[in-house]
JSON list of C-alpha atoms and ligand atoms in Angstrom, two decimals:
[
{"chain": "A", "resi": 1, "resn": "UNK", "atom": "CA", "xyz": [-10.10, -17.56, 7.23]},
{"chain": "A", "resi": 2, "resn": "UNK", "atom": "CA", "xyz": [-9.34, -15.72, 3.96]},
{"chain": "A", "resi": 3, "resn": "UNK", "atom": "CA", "xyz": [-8.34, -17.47, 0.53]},
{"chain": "A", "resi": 4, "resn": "UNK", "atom": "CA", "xyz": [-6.69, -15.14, -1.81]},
{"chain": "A", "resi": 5, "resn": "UNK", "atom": "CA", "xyz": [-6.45, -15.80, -5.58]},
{"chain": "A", "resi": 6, "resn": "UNK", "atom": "CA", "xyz": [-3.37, -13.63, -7.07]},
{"chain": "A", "resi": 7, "resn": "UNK", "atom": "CA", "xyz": [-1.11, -13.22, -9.52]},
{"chain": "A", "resi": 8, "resn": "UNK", "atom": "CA", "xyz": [2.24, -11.82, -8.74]},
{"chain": "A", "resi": 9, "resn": "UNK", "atom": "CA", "xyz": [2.47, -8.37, -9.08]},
{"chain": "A", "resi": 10, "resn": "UNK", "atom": "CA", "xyz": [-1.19, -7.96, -10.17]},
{"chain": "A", "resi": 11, "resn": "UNK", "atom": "CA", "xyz": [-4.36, -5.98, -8.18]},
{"chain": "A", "resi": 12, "resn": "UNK", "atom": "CA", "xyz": [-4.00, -8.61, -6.06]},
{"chain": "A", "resi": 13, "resn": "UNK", "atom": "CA", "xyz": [-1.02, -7.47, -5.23]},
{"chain": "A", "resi": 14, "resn": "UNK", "atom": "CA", "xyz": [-2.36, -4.65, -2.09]},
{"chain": "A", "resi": 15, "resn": "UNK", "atom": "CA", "xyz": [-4.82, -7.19, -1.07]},
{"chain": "A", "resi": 16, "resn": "UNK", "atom": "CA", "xyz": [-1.83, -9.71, -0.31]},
{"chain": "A", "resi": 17, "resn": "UNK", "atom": "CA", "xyz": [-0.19, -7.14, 1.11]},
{"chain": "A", "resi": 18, "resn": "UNK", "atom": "CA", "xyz": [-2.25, -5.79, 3.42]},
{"chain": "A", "resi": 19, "resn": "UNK", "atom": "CA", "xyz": [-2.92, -9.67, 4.54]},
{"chain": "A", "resi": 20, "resn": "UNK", "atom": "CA", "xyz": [0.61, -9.48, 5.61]},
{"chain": "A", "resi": 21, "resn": "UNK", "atom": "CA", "xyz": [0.35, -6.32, 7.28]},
{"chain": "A", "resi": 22, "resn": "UNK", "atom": "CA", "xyz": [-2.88, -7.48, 9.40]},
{"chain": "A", "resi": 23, "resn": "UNK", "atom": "CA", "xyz": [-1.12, -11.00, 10.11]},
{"chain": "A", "resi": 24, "resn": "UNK", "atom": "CA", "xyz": [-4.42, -12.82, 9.52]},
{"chain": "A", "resi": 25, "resn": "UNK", "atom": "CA", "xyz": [-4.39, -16.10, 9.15]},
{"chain": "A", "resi": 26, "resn": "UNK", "atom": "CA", "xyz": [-4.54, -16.90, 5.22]},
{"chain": "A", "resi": 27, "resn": "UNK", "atom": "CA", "xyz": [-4.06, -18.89, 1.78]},
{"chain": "A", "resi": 28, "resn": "UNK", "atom": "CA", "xyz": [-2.85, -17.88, -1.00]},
{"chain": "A", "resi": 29, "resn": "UNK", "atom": "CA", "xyz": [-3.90, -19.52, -4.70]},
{"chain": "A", "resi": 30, "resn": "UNK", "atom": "CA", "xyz": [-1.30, -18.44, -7.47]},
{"chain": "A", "resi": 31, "resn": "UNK", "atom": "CA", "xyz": [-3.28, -18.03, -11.02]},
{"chain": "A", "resi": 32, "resn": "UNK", "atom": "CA", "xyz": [-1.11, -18.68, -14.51]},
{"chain": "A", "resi": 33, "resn": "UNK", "atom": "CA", "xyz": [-1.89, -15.79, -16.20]},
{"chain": "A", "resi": 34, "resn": "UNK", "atom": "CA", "xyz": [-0.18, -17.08, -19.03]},
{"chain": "A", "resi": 35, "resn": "UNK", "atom": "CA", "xyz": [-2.50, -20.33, -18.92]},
{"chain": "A", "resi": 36, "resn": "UNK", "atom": "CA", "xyz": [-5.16, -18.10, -18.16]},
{"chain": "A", "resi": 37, "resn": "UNK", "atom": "CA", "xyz": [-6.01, -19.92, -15.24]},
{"chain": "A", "resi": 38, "resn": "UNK", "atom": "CA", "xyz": [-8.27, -17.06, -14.43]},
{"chain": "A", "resi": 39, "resn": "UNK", "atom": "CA", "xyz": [-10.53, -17.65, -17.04]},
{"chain": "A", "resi": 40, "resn": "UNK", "atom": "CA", "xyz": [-11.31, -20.96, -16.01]},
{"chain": "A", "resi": 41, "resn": "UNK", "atom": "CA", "xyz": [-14.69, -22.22, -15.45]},
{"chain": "A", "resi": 42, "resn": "UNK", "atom": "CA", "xyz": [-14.01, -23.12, -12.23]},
{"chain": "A", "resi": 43, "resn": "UNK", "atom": "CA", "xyz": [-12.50, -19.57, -11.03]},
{"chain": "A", "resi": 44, "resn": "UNK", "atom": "CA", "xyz": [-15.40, -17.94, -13.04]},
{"chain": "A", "resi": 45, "resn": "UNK", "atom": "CA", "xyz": [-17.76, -19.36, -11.21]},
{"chain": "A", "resi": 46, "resn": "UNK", "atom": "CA", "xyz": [-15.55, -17.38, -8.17]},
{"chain": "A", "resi": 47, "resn": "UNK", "atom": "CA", "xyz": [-15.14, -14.45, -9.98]},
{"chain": "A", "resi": 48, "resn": "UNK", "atom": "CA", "xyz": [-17.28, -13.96, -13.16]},
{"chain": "A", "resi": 49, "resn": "UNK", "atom": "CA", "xyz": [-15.08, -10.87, -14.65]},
{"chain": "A", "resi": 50, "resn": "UNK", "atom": "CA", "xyz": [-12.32, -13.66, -14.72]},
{"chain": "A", "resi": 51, "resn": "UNK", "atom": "CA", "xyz": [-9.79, -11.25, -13.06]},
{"chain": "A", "resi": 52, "resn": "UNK", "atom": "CA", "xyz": [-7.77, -11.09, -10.07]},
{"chain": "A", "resi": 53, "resn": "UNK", "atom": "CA", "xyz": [-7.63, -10.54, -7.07]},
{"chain": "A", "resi": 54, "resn": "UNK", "atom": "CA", "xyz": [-10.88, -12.69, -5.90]},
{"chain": "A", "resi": 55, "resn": "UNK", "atom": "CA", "xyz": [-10.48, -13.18, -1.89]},
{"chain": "A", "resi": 56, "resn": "UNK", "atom": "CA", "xyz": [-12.38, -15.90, -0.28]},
{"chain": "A", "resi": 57, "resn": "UNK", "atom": "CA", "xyz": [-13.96, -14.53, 2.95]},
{"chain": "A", "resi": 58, "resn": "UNK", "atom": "CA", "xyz": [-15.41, -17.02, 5.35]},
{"chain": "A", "resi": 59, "resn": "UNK", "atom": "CA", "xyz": [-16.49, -19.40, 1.88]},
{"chain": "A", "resi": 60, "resn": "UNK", "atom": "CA", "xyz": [-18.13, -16.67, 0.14]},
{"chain": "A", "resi": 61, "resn": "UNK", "atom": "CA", "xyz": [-16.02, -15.16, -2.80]},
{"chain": "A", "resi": 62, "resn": "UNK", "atom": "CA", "xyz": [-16.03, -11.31, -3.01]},
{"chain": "A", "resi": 63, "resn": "UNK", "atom": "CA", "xyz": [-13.87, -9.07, -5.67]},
{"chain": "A", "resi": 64, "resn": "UNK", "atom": "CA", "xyz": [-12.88, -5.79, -6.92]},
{"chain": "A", "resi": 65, "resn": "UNK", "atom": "CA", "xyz": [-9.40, -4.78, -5.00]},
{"chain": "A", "resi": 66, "resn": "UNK", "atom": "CA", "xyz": [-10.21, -1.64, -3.16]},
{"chain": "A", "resi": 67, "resn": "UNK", "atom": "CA", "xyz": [-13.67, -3.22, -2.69]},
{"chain": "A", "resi": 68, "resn": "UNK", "atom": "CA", "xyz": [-11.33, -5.68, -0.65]},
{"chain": "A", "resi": 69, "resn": "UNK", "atom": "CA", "xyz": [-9.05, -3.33, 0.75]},
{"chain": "A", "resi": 70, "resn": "UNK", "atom": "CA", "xyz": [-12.00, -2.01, 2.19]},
{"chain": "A", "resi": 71, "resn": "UNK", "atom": "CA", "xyz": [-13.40, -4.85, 4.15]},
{"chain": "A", "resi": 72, "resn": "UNK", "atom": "CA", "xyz": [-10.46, -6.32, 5.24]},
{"chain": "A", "resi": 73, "resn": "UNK", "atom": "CA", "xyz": [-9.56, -2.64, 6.98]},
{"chain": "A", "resi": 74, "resn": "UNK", "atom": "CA", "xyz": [-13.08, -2.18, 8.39]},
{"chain": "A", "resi": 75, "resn": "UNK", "atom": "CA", "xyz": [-13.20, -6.60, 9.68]},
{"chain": "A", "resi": 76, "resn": "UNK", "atom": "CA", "xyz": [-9.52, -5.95, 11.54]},
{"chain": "A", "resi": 77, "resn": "UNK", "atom": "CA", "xyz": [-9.99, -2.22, 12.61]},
{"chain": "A", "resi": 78, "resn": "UNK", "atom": "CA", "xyz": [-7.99, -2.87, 15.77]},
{"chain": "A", "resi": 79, "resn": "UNK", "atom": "CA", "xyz": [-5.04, -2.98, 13.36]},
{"chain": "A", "resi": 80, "resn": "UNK", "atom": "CA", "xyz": [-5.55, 0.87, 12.83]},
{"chain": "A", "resi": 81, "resn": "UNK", "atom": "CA", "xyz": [-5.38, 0.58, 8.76]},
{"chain": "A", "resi": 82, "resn": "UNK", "atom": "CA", "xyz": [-8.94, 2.85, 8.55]},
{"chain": "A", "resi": 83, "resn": "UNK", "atom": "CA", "xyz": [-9.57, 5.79, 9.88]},
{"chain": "A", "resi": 84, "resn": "UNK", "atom": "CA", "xyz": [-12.27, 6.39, 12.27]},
{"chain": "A", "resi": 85, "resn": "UNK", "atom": "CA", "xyz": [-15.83, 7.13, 11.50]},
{"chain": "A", "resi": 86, "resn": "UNK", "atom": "CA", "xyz": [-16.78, 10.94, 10.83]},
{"chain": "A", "resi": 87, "resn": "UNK", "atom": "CA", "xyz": [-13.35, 12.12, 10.93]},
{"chain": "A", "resi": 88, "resn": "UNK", "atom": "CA", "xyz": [-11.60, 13.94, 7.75]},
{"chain": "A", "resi": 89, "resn": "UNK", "atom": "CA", "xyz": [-9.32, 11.25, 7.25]},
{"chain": "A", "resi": 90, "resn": "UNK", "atom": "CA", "xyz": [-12.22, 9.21, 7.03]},
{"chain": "A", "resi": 91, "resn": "UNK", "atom": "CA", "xyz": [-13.67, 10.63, 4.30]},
{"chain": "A", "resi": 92, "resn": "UNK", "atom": "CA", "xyz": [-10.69, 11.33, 2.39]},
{"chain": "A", "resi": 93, "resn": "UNK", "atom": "CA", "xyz": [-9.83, 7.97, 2.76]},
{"chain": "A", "resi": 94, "resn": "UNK", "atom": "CA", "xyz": [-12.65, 7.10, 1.27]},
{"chain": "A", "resi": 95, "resn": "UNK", "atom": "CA", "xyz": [-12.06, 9.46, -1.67]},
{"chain": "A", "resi": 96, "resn": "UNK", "atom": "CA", "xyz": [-9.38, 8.67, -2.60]},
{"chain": "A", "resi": 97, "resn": "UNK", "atom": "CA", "xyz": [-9.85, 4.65, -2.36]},
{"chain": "A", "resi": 98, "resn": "UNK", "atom": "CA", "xyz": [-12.80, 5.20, -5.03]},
{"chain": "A", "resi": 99, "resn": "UNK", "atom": "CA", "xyz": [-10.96, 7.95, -7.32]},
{"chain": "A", "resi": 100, "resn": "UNK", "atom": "CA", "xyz": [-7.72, 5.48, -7.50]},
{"chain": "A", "resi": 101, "resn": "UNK", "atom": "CA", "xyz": [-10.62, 2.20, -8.57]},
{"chain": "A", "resi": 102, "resn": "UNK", "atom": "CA", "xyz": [-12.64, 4.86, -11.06]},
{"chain": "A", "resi": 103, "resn": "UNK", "atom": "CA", "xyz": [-10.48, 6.98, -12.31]},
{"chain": "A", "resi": 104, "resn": "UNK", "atom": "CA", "xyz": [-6.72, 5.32, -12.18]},
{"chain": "A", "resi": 105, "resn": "UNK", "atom": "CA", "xyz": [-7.15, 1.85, -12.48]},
{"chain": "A", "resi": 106, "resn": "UNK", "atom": "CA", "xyz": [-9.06, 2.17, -15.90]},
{"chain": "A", "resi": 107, "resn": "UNK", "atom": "CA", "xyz": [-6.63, 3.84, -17.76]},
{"chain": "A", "resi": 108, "resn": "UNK", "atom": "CA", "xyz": [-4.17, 2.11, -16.40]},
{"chain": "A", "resi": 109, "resn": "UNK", "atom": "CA", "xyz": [-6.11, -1.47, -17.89]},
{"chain": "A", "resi": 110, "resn": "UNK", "atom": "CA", "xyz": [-5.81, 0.82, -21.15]},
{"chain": "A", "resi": 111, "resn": "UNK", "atom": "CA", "xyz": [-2.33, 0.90, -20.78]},
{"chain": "A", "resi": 112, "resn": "UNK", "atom": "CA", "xyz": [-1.75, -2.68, -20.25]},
{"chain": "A", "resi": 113, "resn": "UNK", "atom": "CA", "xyz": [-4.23, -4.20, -22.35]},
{"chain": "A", "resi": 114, "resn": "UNK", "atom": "CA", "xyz": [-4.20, -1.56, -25.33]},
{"chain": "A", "resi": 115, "resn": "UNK", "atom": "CA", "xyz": [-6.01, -3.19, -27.97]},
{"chain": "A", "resi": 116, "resn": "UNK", "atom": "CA", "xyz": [-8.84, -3.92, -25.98]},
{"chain": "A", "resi": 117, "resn": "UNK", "atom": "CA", "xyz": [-10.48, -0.27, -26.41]},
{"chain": "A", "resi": 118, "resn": "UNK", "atom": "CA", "xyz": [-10.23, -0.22, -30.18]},
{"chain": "A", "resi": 119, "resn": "UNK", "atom": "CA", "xyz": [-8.05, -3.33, -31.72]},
{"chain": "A", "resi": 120, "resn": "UNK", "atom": "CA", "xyz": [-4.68, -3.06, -32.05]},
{"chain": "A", "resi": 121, "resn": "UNK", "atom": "CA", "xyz": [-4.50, -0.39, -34.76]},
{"chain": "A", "resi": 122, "resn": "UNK", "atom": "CA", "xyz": [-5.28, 1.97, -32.16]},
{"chain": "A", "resi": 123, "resn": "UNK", "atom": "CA", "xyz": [-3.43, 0.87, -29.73]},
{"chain": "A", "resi": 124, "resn": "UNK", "atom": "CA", "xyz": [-0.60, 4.02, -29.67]},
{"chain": "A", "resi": 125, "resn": "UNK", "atom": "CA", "xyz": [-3.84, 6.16, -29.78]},
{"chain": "A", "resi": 126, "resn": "UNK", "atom": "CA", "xyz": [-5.28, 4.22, -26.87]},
{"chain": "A", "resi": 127, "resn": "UNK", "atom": "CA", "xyz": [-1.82, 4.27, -24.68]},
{"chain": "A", "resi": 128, "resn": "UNK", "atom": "CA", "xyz": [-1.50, 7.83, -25.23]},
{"chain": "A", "resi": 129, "resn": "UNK", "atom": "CA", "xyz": [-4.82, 9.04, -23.76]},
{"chain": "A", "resi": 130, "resn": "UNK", "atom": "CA", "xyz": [-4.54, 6.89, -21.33]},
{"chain": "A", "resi": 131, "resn": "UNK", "atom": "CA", "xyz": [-1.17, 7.93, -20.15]},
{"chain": "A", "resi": 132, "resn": "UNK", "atom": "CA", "xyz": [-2.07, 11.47, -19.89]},
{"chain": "A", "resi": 133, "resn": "UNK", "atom": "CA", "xyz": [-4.74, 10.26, -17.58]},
{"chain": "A", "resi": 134, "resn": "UNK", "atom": "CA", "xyz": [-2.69, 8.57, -15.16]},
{"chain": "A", "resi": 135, "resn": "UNK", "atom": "CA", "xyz": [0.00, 11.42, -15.20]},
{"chain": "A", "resi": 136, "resn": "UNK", "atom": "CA", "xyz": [-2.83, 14.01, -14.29]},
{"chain": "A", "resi": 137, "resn": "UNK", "atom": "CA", "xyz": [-3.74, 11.52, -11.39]},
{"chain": "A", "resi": 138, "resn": "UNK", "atom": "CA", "xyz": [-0.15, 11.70, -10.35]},
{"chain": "A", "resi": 139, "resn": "UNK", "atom": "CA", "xyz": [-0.29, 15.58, -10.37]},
{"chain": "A", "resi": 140, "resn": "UNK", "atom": "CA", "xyz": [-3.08, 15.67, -8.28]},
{"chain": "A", "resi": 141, "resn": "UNK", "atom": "CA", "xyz": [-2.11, 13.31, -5.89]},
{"chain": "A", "resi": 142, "resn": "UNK", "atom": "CA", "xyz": [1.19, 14.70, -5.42]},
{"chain": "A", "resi": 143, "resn": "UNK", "atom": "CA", "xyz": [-0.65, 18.59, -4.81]},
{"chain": "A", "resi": 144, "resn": "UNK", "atom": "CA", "xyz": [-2.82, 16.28, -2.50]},
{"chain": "A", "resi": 145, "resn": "UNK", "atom": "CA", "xyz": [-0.04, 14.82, -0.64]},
{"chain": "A", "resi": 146, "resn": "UNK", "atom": "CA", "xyz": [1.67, 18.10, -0.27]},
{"chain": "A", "resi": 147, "resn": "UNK", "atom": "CA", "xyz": [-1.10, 19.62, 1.53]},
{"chain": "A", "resi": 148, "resn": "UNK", "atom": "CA", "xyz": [-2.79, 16.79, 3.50]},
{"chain": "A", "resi": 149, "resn": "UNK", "atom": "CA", "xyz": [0.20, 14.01, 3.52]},
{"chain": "A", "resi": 150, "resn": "UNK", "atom": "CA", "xyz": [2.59, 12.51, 4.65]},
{"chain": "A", "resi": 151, "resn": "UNK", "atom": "CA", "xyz": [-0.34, 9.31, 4.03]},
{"chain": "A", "resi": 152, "resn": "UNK", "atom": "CA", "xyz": [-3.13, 9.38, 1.42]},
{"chain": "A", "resi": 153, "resn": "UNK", "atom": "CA", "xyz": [-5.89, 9.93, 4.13]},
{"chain": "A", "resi": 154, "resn": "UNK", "atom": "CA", "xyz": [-3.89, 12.56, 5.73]},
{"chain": "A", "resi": 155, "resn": "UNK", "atom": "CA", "xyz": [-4.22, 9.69, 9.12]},
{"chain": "A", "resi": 156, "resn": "UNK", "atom": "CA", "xyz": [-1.31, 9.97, 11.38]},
{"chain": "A", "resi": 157, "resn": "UNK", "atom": "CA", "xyz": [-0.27, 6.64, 9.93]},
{"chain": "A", "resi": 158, "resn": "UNK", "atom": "CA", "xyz": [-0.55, 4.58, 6.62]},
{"chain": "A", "resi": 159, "resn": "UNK", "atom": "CA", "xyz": [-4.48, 3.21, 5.60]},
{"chain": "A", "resi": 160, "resn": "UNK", "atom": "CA", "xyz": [-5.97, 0.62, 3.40]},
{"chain": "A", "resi": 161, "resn": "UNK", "atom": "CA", "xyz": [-5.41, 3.49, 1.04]},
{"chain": "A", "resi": 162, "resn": "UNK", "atom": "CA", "xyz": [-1.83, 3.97, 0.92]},
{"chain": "A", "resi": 163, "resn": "UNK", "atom": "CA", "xyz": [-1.37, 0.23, -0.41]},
{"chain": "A", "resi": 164, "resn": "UNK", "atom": "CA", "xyz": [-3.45, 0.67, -3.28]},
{"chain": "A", "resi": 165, "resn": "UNK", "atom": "CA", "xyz": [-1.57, 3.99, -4.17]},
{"chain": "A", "resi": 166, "resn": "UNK", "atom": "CA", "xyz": [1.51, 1.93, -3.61]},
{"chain": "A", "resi": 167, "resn": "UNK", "atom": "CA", "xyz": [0.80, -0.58, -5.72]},
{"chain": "A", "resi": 168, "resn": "UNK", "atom": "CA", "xyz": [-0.25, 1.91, -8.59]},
{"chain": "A", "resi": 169, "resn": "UNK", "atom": "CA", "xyz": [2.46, 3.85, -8.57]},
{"chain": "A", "resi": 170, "resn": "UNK", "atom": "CA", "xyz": [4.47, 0.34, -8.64]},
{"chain": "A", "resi": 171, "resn": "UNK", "atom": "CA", "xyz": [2.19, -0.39, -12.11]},
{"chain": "A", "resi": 172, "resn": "UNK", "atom": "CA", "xyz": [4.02, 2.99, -13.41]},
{"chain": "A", "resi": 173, "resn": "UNK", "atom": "CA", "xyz": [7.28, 1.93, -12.81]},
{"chain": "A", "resi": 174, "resn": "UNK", "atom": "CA", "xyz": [8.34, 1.17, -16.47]},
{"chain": "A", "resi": 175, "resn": "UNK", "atom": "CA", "xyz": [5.91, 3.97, -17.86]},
{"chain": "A", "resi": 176, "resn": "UNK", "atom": "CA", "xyz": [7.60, 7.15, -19.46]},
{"chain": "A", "resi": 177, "resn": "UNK", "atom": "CA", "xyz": [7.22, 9.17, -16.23]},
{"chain": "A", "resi": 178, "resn": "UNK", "atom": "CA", "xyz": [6.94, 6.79, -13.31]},
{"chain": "A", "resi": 179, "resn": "UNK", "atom": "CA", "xyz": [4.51, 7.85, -10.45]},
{"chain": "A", "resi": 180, "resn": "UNK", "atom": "CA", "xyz": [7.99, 8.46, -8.81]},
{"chain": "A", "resi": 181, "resn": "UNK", "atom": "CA", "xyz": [8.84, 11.36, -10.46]},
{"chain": "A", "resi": 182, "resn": "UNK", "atom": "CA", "xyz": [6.43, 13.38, -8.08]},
{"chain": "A", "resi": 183, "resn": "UNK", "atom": "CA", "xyz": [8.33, 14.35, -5.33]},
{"chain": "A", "resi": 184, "resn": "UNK", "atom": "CA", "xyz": [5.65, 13.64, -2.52]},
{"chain": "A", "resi": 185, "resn": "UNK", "atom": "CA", "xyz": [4.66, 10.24, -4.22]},
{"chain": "A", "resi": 186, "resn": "UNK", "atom": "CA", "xyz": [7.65, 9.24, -4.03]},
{"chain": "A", "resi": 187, "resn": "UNK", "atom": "CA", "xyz": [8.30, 10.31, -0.64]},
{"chain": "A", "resi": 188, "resn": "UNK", "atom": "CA", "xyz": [5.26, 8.07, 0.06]},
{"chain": "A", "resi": 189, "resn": "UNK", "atom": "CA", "xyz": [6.43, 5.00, -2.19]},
{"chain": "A", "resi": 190, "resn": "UNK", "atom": "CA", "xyz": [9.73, 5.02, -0.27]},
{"chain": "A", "resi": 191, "resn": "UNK", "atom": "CA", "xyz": [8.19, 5.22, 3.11]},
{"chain": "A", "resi": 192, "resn": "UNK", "atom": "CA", "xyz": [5.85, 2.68, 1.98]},
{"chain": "A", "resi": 193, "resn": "UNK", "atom": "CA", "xyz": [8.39, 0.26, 0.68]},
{"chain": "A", "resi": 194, "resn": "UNK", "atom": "CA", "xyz": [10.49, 0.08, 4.27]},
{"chain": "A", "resi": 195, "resn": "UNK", "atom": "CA", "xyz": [7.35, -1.76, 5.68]},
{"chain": "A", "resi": 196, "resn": "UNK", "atom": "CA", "xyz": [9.20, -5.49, 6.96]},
{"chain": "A", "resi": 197, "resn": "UNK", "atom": "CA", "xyz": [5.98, -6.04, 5.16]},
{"chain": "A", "resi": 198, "resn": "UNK", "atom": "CA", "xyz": [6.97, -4.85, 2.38]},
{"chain": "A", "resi": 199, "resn": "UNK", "atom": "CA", "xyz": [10.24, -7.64, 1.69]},
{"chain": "A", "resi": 200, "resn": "UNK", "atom": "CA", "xyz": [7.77, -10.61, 2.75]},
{"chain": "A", "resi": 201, "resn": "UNK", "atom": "CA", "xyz": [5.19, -9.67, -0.02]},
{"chain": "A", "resi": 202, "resn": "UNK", "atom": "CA", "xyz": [7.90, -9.92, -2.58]},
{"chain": "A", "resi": 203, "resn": "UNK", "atom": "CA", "xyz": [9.30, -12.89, -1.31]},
{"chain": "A", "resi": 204, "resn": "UNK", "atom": "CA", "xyz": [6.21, -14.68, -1.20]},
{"chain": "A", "resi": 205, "resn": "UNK", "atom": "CA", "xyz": [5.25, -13.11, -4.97]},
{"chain": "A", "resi": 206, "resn": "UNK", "atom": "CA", "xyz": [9.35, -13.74, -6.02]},
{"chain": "A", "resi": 207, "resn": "UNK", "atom": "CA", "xyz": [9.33, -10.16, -7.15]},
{"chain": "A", "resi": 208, "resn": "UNK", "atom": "CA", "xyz": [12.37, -8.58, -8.08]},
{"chain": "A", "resi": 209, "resn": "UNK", "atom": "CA", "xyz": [11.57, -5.51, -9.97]},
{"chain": "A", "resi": 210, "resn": "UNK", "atom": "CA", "xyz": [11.00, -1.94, -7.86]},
{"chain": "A", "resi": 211, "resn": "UNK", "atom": "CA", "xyz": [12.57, -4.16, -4.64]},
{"chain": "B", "resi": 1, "resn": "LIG", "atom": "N1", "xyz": [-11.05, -3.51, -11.02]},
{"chain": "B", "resi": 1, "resn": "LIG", "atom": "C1", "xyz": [-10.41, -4.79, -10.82]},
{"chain": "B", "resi": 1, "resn": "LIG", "atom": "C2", "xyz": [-9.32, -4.95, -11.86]},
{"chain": "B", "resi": 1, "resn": "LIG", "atom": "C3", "xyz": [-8.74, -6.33, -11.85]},
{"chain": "B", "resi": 1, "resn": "LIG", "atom": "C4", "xyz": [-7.79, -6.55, -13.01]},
{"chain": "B", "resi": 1, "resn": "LIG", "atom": "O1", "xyz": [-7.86, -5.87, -14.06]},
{"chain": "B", "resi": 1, "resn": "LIG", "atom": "N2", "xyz": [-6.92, -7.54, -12.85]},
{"chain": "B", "resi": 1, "resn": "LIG", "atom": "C5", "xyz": [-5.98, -7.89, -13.91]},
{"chain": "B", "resi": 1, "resn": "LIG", "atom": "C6", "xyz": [-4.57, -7.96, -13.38]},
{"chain": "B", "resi": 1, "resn": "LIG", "atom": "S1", "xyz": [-4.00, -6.43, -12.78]},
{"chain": "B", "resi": 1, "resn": "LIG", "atom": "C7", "xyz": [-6.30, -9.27, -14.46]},
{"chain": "B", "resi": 1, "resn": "LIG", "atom": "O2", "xyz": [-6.82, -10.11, -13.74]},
{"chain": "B", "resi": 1, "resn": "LIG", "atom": "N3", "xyz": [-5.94, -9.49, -15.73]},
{"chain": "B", "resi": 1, "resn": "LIG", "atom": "C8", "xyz": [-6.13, -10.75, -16.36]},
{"chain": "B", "resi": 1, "resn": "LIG", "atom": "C9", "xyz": [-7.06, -10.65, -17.55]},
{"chain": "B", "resi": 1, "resn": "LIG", "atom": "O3", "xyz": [-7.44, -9.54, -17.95]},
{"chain": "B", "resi": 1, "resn": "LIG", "atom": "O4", "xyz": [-7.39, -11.72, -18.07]},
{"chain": "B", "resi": 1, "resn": "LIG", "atom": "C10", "xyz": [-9.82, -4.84, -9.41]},
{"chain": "B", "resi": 1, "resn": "LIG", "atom": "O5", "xyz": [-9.36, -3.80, -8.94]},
{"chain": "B", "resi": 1, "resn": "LIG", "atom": "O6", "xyz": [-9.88, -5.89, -8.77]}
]
């Protein structure tokens, strides 16, 4: 049994998704960001970084999203969502699942959060660098898609690693050049966003935006 903490629209956001997709049996425990819920002491004491997603697995508490998307993959790999062991797709799946938590998600936090770098004085400074950063990711994935798509891992289907890129390039969406923009990204997005899946994640998360 898994217990997910989210927050709609959030990191969370591919973990929940891929619940859906693996139709294991779940909960789901909605944070107020606004009440910063997640900074409680009781959720710290869950997850001490006082973020989301934290996913409960079995009672034990485990975080970090593509940490997540990783294990849930590799504990249901019937389902087909990781490649198999010592193939290519394997290890570009891998690849790709760390460069989108190392080198994407952080400016992407700079983005959202933009004073937290250097107070808010340099906060135009801070969104600046860190949207050339993300755009450069989008280049490369897109090159990367062209070559080895139509999925991240170049699999004959969608992996654990095509939800996180999802949900990143869903992040962009209101950014000066959404993720979008890239031809083969968005090929991927729309493909992506067809999943029955898909519909039941917003549903659940009343989303609206990027339906
Ligand atoms: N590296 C973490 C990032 C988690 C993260 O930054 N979550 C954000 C939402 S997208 C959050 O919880 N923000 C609330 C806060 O900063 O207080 C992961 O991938 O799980």
């Amino acid at each position: 049994m898994y217990t997910l903490y989210y927050m709609p629209g959030a990191a969370s956001l591919a973990v929940h998704w891929l619940l859906i997709e693996l139709d294991v049996p779940h909960r789901l425990v909605k944070l107020d960001g606004q009440a910063r819920e997640q900074k409680s002491p009781e959720y710290l004491r869950l997850n001490p970084n006082g973020l989301v997603p934290t996913l409960v697995v079995d009672g034990e508490p485990v975080y970090e999203s593509a940490a997540l998307l990783l294990l849930l993959a590799e504990r249901h790999a019937e389902k087909g969502f990781v490649p198999a062991e010592g193939t290519r797709a394997r290890a570009l799946y891998l690849q790709w699942m760390v460069h989108f938590a190392n080198t994407l998600m952080p400016p992407f936090r700079s983005w959202f959060y933009p004073d937290e770098a250097a107070g808010p004085e340099h906060a135009e400074t801070v969104k600046a660098f860190a949207r050339g950063r993300i755009e450069a990711t989008w280049d490369r994935l897109d090159a990367h898609l062209r070559d080895h798509g139509p999925w991240v891992a170049g699999a004959a289907g969608p992996t654990a690693v095509d939800f996180l890129g999802t949900m990143l390039a869903r992040w962009s969406r209101n950014m000066p050049r959404p993720a979008t923009e890239w031809p083969a990204i968005a090929a991927l997005v729309q493909r992506m966003k067809a999943r029955p899946s898909f519909r039941e994640l917003y549903a659940r998360e009343g989303l609206t935006e990027w339906a």
